[in-house]
mmCIF file of C-alpha atoms in Angstrom:
data_model
loop_
_atom_site.group_PDB
_atom_site.id
_atom_site.type_symbol
_atom_site.label_atom_id
_atom_site.label_comp_id
_atom_site.label_asym_id
_atom_site.label_seq_id
_atom_site.Cartn_x
_atom_site.Cartn_y
_atom_site.Cartn_z
ATOM 1 C CA SER A 1 -134.559 166.570 -170.728
ATOM 2 C CA ARG A 2 -136.643 164.287 -168.560
ATOM 3 C CA ASP A 3 -135.803 161.193 -170.650
ATOM 4 C CA SER A 4 -132.069 161.695 -170.210
ATOM 5 C CA ALA A 5 -132.495 161.946 -166.430
ATOM 6 C CA ILE A 6 -134.414 158.661 -166.325
ATOM 7 C CA ALA A 7 -132.155 156.769 -168.722
ATOM 8 C CA PRO A 8 -129.449 155.615 -166.256
ATOM 9 C CA PHE A 9 -132.103 154.307 -163.861
ATOM 10 C CA ALA A 10 -133.907 152.503 -166.682
ATOM 11 C CA LEU A 11 -130.715 150.854 -167.911
ATOM 12 C CA ASN A 12 -129.758 150.004 -164.332
ATOM 13 C CA ASN A 13 -133.154 148.369 -163.746
ATOM 14 C CA ILE A 14 -132.856 146.392 -166.986
ATOM 15 C CA ALA A 15 -129.463 145.189 -165.760
ATOM 16 C CA LEU A 16 -130.870 144.210 -162.354
ATOM 17 C CA ILE A 17 -133.651 142.198 -163.988
ATOM 18 C CA ARG A 18 -131.205 140.483 -166.326
ATOM 19 C CA ARG A 19 -128.874 139.690 -163.417
ATOM 20 C CA SER A 20 -131.743 138.222 -161.391
ATOM 21 C CA ARG A 21 -132.554 135.979 -164.379
ATOM 22 C CA GLY A 22 -128.940 134.825 -164.678
ATOM 23 C CA ASP A 23 -128.246 136.817 -167.859
ATOM 24 C CA LEU A 24 -124.947 138.250 -166.666
ATOM 25 C CA PRO A 25 -123.630 139.255 -170.125
ATOM 26 C CA GLY A 26 -126.913 141.089 -170.790
ATOM 27 C CA ALA A 27 -126.729 142.810 -167.409
ATOM 28 C CA GLN A 28 -123.137 143.820 -168.062
ATOM 29 C CA MET A 29 -124.058 145.197 -171.491
ATOM 30 C CA ALA A 30 -126.887 147.341 -170.054
ATOM 31 C CA LEU A 31 -124.660 148.714 -167.300
ATOM 32 C CA GLU A 32 -121.791 149.453 -169.662
ATOM 33 C CA GLU A 33 -124.228 151.361 -171.878
ATOM 34 C CA ALA A 34 -125.512 153.328 -168.879
ATOM 35 C CA LEU A 35 -121.940 154.165 -167.888
ATOM 36 C CA ARG A 36 -120.961 155.070 -171.441
ATOM 37 C CA ARG A 37 -123.750 157.648 -171.406
ATOM 38 C CA TYR A 38 -123.432 158.616 -167.723
ATOM 39 C CA PRO A 39 -119.879 157.916 -166.527
ATOM 40 C CA ASP A 40 -120.520 159.457 -163.095
ATOM 41 C CA TYR A 41 -123.458 157.179 -162.278
ATOM 42 C CA ASP A 42 -122.190 155.655 -159.015
ATOM 43 C CA ARG A 43 -124.956 153.045 -158.716
ATOM 44 C CA GLY A 44 -124.114 151.810 -162.213
ATOM 45 C CA HIS A 45 -120.477 151.279 -161.227
ATOM 46 C CA TYR A 46 -121.545 149.423 -158.077
ATOM 47 C CA ASN A 47 -123.952 147.149 -159.958
ATOM 48 C CA LEU A 48 -121.388 146.563 -162.711
ATOM 49 C CA GLY A 49 -118.973 145.464 -159.983
ATOM 50 C CA LEU A 50 -121.546 142.949 -158.727
ATOM 51 C CA VAL A 51 -122.116 141.560 -162.221
ATOM 52 C CA LEU A 52 -118.383 141.312 -162.879
ATOM 53 C CA ARG A 53 -117.847 139.588 -159.517
ATOM 54 C CA ASP A 54 -120.619 137.136 -160.414
ATOM 55 C CA GLN A 55 -118.645 136.389 -163.587
ATOM 56 C CA HIS A 56 -115.439 135.895 -161.560
ATOM 57 C CA ASP A 57 -113.775 138.953 -163.090
ATOM 58 C CA ASP A 58 -112.576 140.217 -159.733
ATOM 59 C CA ALA A 59 -109.926 142.590 -161.069
ATOM 60 C CA THR A 60 -112.432 144.528 -163.165
ATOM 61 C CA ALA A 61 -115.044 144.303 -160.385
ATOM 62 C CA LEU A 62 -112.514 145.885 -158.029
ATOM 63 C CA SER A 63 -112.092 148.812 -160.431
ATOM 64 C CA ALA A 64 -115.863 149.255 -160.686
ATOM 65 C CA PHE A 65 -116.316 149.285 -156.903
ATOM 66 C CA LEU A 66 -113.415 151.704 -156.464
ATOM 67 C CA LYS A 67 -115.014 154.034 -159.011
ATOM 68 C CA ALA A 68 -118.346 153.729 -157.149
ATOM 69 C CA VAL A 69 -116.814 154.785 -153.807
ATOM 70 C CA ALA A 70 -114.843 157.561 -155.506
ATOM 71 C CA LEU A 71 -118.127 158.948 -156.846
ATOM 72 C CA ARG A 72 -120.140 158.311 -153.667
ATOM 73 C CA PRO A 73 -117.856 157.811 -150.663
ATOM 74 C CA THR A 74 -120.764 157.249 -148.261
ATOM 75 C CA HIS A 75 -122.149 154.175 -150.086
ATOM 76 C CA ALA A 76 -121.711 151.409 -147.509
ATOM 77 C CA ARG A 77 -122.578 148.592 -149.932
ATOM 78 C CA SER A 78 -119.720 149.592 -152.241
ATOM 79 C CA TRP A 79 -117.275 149.575 -149.324
ATOM 80 C CA ALA A 80 -118.605 146.181 -148.204
ATOM 81 C CA ALA A 81 -118.297 144.805 -151.738
ATOM 82 C CA LEU A 82 -114.644 145.859 -151.727
ATOM 83 C CA GLY A 83 -114.260 144.224 -148.323
ATOM 84 C CA GLU A 84 -115.707 140.989 -149.727
ATOM 85 C CA LEU A 85 -113.278 140.993 -152.660
ATOM 86 C CA TYR A 86 -110.302 141.561 -150.394
ATOM 87 C CA PHE A 87 -111.588 138.982 -147.901
ATOM 88 C CA ASP A 88 -111.897 136.400 -150.695
ATOM 89 C CA ARG A 89 -108.331 137.232 -151.790
ATOM 90 C CA ARG A 90 -107.248 136.680 -148.167
ATOM 91 C CA ASP A 91 -106.010 140.281 -147.997
ATOM 92 C CA PHE A 92 -107.365 140.687 -144.478
ATOM 93 C CA PRO A 93 -105.794 144.096 -143.708
ATOM 94 C CA ALA A 94 -107.580 145.541 -146.765
ATOM 95 C CA ALA A 95 -110.771 143.674 -145.820
ATOM 96 C CA VAL A 96 -110.637 145.229 -142.331
ATOM 97 C CA GLU A 97 -110.160 148.689 -143.832
ATOM 98 C CA HIS A 98 -113.051 148.378 -146.284
ATOM 99 C CA PHE A 99 -115.503 146.625 -143.972
ATOM 100 C CA GLY A 100 -114.607 149.270 -141.381
ATOM 101 C CA ARG A 101 -115.676 151.986 -143.799
ATOM 102 C CA ALA A 102 -118.868 150.075 -144.591
ATOM 103 C CA VAL A 103 -119.664 149.903 -140.865
ATOM 104 C CA HIS A 104 -118.904 153.610 -140.516
ATOM 105 C CA TYR A 105 -121.532 154.465 -143.115
ATOM 106 C CA ARG A 106 -123.989 151.743 -142.059
ATOM 107 C CA PRO A 107 -123.502 151.256 -138.306
ATOM 108 C CA ASP A 108 -126.642 149.112 -137.957
ATOM 109 C CA SER A 109 -125.378 146.420 -140.354
ATOM 110 C CA ARG A 110 -124.822 143.168 -138.525
ATOM 111 C CA SER A 111 -123.395 141.447 -141.616
ATOM 112 C CA TYR A 112 -120.705 144.090 -142.193
ATOM 113 C CA ARG A 113 -119.695 143.957 -138.520
ATOM 114 C CA LEU A 114 -119.617 140.148 -138.600
ATOM 115 C CA LYS A 115 -117.312 140.113 -141.644
ATOM 116 C CA LEU A 116 -115.164 142.808 -140.036
ATOM 117 C CA GLY A 117 -114.840 140.590 -136.957
ATOM 118 C CA LEU A 118 -113.921 137.573 -139.074
ATOM 119 C CA ALA A 119 -111.246 139.568 -140.900
ATOM 120 C CA HIS A 120 -109.781 140.720 -137.551
ATOM 121 C CA ARG A 121 -109.881 137.126 -136.335
ATOM 122 C CA LEU A 122 -108.054 135.853 -139.415
ATOM 123 C CA LEU A 123 -105.379 138.478 -138.766
ATOM 124 C CA GLY A 124 -104.986 137.015 -135.267
ATOM 125 C CA ASP A 125 -106.359 140.164 -133.640
ATOM 126 C CA TYR A 126 -108.746 138.349 -131.316
ATOM 127 C CA GLY A 127 -109.359 141.369 -129.098
ATOM 128 C CA ALA A 128 -110.636 143.411 -132.049
ATOM 129 C CA ALA A 129 -112.636 140.403 -133.261
ATOM 130 C CA VAL A 130 -114.299 140.043 -129.854
ATOM 131 C CA GLY A 131 -115.224 143.727 -130.009
ATOM 132 C CA ARG A 132 -116.757 143.457 -133.481
ATOM 133 C CA PHE A 133 -118.738 140.333 -132.572
ATOM 134 C CA ALA A 134 -119.908 142.042 -129.366
ATOM 135 C CA GLU A 135 -121.180 144.921 -131.498
ATOM 136 C CA VAL A 136 -123.201 142.463 -133.577
ATOM 137 C CA LEU A 137 -124.599 140.958 -130.382
ATOM 138 C CA ALA A 138 -125.534 144.412 -129.100
ATOM 139 C CA LEU A 139 -127.650 144.775 -132.251
ATOM 140 C CA ASP A 140 -128.992 141.207 -132.165
ATOM 141 C CA ALA A 141 -128.268 138.988 -129.151
ATOM 142 C CA ASN A 142 -129.659 135.963 -131.033
ATOM 143 C CA ASN A 143 -127.229 136.198 -133.942
ATOM 144 C CA GLU A 144 -125.866 132.638 -133.863
ATOM 145 C CA PRO A 145 -122.756 133.193 -136.012
ATOM 146 C CA ALA A 146 -121.792 136.177 -133.853
ATOM 147 C CA VAL A 147 -122.308 134.169 -130.628
ATOM 148 C CA TYR A 148 -120.185 131.331 -131.997
ATOM 149 C CA TRP A 149 -117.342 133.510 -133.303
ATOM 150 C CA TRP A 150 -117.427 135.758 -130.240
ATOM 151 C CA ALA A 151 -117.001 132.706 -127.961
ATOM 152 C CA ARG A 152 -114.250 131.216 -130.143
ATOM 153 C CA SER A 153 -112.422 134.544 -130.210
ATOM 154 C CA VAL A 154 -112.714 134.976 -126.426
ATOM 155 C CA LEU A 155 -111.214 131.509 -125.957
ATOM 156 C CA ASP A 156 -108.471 132.145 -128.507
ATOM 157 C CA ALA A 157 -107.637 135.517 -126.953
ATOM 158 C CA GLY A 158 -107.095 133.869 -123.572
ATOM 159 C CA GLU A 159 -107.251 135.462 -120.143
ATOM 160 C CA SER A 160 -106.449 138.993 -121.367
ATOM 161 C CA ILE A 161 -109.912 139.466 -122.816
ATOM 162 C CA ALA A 162 -111.986 137.716 -120.115
ATOM 163 C CA VAL A 163 -112.462 140.766 -117.894
ATOM 164 C CA THR A 164 -113.995 142.850 -120.694
ATOM 165 C CA THR A 165 -116.482 140.134 -121.643
ATOM 166 C CA ASP A 166 -118.275 139.670 -118.296
ATOM 167 C CA SER A 167 -121.129 142.036 -119.151
ATOM 168 C CA ILE A 168 -121.659 140.377 -122.531
ATOM 169 C CA VAL A 169 -121.818 136.910 -120.977
ATOM 170 C CA THR A 170 -124.383 138.183 -118.470
ATOM 171 C CA ARG A 171 -126.505 139.571 -121.331
ATOM 172 C CA LEU A 172 -126.233 136.314 -123.298
ATOM 173 C CA LEU A 173 -127.159 133.942 -120.459
ATOM 174 C CA PRO A 174 -130.946 134.452 -120.798
ATOM 175 C CA TYR A 175 -130.690 133.520 -124.497
ATOM 176 C CA THR A 176 -128.775 130.295 -123.948
ATOM 177 C CA THR A 177 -131.275 128.460 -121.754
#
């Protein structure tokens, strides 16, 4: 019936409104009801993960995000949410993997690329970090965090990376005056 097709969206929207008002238990309750009725509702799992993360229940949030990507593997925001959880846990190899998948499905996202670069940097892989920050700069040459972290990573990488950065420096010079 038409009502049953609309129901998960309605419950999801109720949850989003409650979350925006700071009613996290109410948001969680609406999403759990949506998922009880519609267990394969990927957006519900994603939003439940956000609500659980907001409540600092990272272990359960992780399960919700994993279920969301299992149901909809192309959902970049779910991959990025997993990347954020792993980044916060300082599990940088997992953060790189999950932000990498987010970038794969949303190649125009500067924020996913920036976090991917930071995770590479925290692993000590300055060459990969420089590459990720350069990708952000190719999308937005005025992205100040990317300029900062790109420059820091170039310096930390040393001479080995300098040759590959000449064209980026040339592109950035007009924006630094």
